[in-house]
PDB file of C-alpha atoms in Angstrom:
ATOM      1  CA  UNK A  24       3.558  11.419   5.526  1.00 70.00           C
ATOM      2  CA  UNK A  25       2.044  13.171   2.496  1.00 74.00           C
ATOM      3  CA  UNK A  26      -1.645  12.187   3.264  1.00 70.00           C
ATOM      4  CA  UNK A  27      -0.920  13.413   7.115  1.00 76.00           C
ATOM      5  CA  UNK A  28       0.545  16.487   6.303  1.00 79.00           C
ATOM      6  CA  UNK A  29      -2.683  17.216   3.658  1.00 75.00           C
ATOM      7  CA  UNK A  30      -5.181  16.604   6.572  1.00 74.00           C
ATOM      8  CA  UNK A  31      -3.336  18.861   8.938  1.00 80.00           C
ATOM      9  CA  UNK A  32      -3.277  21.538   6.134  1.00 78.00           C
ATOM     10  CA  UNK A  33      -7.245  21.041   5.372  1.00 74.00           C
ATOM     11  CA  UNK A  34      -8.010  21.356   8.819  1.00 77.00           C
ATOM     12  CA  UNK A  35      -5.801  24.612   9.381  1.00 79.00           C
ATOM     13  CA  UNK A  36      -7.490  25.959   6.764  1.00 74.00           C
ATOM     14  CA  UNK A  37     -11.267  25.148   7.955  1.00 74.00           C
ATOM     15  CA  UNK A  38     -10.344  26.892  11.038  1.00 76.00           C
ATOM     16  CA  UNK A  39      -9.441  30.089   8.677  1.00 74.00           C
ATOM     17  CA  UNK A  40     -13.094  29.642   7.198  1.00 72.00           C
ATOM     18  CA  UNK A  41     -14.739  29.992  10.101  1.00 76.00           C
ATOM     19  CA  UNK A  42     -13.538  33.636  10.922  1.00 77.00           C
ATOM     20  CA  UNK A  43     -13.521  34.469   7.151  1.00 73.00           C
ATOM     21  CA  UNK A  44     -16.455  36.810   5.339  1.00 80.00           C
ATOM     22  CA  UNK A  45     -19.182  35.000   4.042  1.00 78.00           C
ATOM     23  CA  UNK A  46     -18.433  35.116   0.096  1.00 79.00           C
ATOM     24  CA  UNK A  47     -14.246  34.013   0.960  1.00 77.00           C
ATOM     25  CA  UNK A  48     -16.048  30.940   3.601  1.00 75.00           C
ATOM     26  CA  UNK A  49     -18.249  29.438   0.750  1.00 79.00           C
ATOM     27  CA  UNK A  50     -15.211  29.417  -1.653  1.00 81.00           C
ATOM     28  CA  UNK A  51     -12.899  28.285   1.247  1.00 77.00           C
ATOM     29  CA  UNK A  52     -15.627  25.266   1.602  1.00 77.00           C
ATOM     30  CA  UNK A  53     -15.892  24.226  -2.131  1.00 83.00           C
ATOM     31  CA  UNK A  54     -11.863  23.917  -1.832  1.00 81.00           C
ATOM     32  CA  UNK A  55     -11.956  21.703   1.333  1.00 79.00           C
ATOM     33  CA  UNK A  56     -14.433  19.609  -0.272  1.00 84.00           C
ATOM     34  CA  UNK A  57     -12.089  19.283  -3.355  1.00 86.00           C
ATOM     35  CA  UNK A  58      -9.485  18.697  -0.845  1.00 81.00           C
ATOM     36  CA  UNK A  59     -11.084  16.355   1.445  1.00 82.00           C
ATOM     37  CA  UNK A  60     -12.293  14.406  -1.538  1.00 88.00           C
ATOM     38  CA  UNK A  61      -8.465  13.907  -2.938  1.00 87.00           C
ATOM     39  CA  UNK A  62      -7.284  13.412   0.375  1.00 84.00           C
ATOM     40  CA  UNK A  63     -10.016  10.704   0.800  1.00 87.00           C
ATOM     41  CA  UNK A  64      -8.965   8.921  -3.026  1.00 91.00           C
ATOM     42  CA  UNK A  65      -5.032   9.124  -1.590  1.00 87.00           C
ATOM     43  CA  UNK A  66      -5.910   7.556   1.502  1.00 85.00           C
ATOM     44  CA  UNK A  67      -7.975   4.856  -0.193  1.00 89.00           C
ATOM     45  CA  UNK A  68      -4.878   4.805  -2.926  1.00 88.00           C
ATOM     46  CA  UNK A  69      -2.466   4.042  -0.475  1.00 85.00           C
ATOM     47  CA  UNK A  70      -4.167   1.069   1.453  1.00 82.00           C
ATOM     48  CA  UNK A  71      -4.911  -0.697  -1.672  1.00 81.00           C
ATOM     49  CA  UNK A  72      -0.946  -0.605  -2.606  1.00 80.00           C
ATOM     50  CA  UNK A  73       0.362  -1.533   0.423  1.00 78.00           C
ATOM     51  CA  UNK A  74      -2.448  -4.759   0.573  1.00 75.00           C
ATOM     52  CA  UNK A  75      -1.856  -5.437  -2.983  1.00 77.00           C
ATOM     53  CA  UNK A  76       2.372  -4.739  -2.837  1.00 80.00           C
ATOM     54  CA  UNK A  77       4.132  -7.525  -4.689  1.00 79.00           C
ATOM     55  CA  UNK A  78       6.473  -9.749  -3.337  1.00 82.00           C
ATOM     56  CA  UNK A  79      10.375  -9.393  -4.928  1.00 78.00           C
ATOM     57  CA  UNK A  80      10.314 -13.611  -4.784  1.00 77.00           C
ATOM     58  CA  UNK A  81       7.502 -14.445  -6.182  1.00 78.00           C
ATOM     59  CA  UNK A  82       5.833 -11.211  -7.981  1.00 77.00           C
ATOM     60  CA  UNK A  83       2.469 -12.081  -6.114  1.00 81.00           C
ATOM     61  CA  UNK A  84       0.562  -9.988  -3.887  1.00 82.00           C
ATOM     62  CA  UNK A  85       2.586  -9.815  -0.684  1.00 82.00           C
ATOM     63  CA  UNK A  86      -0.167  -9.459   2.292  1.00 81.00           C
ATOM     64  CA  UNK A  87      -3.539 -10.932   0.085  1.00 80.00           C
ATOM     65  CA  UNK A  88      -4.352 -14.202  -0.973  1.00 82.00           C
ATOM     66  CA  UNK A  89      -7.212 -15.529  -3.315  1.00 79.00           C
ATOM     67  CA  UNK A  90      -8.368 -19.221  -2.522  1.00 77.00           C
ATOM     68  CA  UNK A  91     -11.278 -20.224  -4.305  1.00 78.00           C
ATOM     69  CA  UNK A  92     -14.290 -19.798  -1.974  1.00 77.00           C
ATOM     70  CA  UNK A  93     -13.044 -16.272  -0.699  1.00 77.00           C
ATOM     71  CA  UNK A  94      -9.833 -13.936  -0.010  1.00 78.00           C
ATOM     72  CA  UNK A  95      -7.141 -13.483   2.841  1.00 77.00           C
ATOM     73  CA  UNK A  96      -5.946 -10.088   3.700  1.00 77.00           C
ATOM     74  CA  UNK A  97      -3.476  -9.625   6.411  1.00 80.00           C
ATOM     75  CA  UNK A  98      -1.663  -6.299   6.241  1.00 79.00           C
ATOM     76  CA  UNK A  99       0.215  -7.179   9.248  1.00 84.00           C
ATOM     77  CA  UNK A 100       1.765 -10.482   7.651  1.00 84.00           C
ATOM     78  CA  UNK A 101       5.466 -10.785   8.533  1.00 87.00           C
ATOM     79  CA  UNK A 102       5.762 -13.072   5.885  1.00 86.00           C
ATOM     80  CA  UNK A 103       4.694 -13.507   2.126  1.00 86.00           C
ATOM     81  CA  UNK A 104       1.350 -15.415   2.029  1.00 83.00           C
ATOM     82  CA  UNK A 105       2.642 -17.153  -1.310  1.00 80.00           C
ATOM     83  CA  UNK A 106       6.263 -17.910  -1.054  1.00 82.00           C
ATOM     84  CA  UNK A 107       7.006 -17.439   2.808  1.00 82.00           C
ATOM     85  CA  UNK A 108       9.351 -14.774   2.075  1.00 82.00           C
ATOM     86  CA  UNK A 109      10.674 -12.711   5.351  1.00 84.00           C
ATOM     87  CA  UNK A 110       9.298  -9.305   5.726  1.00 82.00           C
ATOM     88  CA  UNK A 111      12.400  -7.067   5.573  1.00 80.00           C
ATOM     89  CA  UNK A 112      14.595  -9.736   4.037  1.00 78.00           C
ATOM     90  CA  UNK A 113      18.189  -8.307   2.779  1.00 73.00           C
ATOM     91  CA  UNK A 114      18.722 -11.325   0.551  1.00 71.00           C
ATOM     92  CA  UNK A 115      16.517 -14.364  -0.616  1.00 71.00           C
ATOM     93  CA  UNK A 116      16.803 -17.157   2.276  1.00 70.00           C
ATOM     94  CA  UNK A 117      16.007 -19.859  -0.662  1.00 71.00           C
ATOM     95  CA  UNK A 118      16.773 -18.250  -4.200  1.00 65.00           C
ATOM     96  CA  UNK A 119      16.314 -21.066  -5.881  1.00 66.00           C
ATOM     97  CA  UNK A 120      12.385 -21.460  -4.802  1.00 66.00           C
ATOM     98  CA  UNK A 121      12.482 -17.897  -6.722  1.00 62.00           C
ATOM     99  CA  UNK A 122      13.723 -19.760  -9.537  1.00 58.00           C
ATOM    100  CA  UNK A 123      11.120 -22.105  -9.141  1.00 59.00           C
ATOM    101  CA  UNK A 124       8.097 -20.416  -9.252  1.00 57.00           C
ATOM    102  CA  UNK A 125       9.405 -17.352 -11.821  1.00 58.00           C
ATOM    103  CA  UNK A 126      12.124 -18.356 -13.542  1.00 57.00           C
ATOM    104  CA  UNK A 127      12.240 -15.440 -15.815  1.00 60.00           C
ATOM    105  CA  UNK A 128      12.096 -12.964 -13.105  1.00 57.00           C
ATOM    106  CA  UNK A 129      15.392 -11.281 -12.025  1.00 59.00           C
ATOM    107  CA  UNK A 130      15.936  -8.522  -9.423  1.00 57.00           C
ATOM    108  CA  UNK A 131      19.311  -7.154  -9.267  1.00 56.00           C
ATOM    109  CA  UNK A 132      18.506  -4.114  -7.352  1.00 51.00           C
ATOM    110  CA  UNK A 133      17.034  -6.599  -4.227  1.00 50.00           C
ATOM    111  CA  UNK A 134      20.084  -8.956  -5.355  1.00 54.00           C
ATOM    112  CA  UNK A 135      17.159 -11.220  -5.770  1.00 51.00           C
ATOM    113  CA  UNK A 136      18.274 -12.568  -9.119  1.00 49.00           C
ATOM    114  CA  UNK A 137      19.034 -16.233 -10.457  1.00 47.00           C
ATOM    115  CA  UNK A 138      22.093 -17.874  -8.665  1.00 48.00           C
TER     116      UNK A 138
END
């Protein structure tokens, strides 16, 4: 919501730029640069954390795989590509496959832990 409200905001303000002076409209433009540039690294930022987001089962990368003659992305995965985990799982369907593949990883906020 951040990164939507930031674009809104840059573009609001190169619509002030255009009917500002001269002198205010080149340092109006070096700041929307600045800005488009760290709205740009957020943007980037957040699709790299969402495909990279690790599972609370199996601590792996929950939408991206790595097999050994290339990768599997798929941000729309309704399950973990490791561990099969649900989605928007409550509780762990099969805690003791958690168990199984970390067994020193505990999760009491998820009520993911050991059983």
């Amino acid at each position: 919501m951040g990164i939507v409200l930031a674009g809104v905001s840059v573009y609001v303000l190169l619509t002030v730029s255009l009917l500002a002076p001269r002198t205010v409209a080149k340092l109006l433009g070096l700041g929307l640069f600045a800005a488009w540039v760290a709205l740009l690294i957020a943007f980037f930022w957040a699709g790299l954390s969402y495909v990279y987001w690790s599972c609370p089962r199996c601590g792996k990368a929950f939408h991206y795989k790595s097999f050994f003659l290339g990768r599997w992305s798929n941000p729309f995965a309704r399950r973990c590509l490791h561990c099969s985990l649900p989605k928007w799982a409550d509780s762990d369907p099969d805690p003791t496959l958690k168990h199984e593949l970390d067994p020193f990883r505990t999760d009491p906020i998820l009520k993911l832990g050991d059983s």
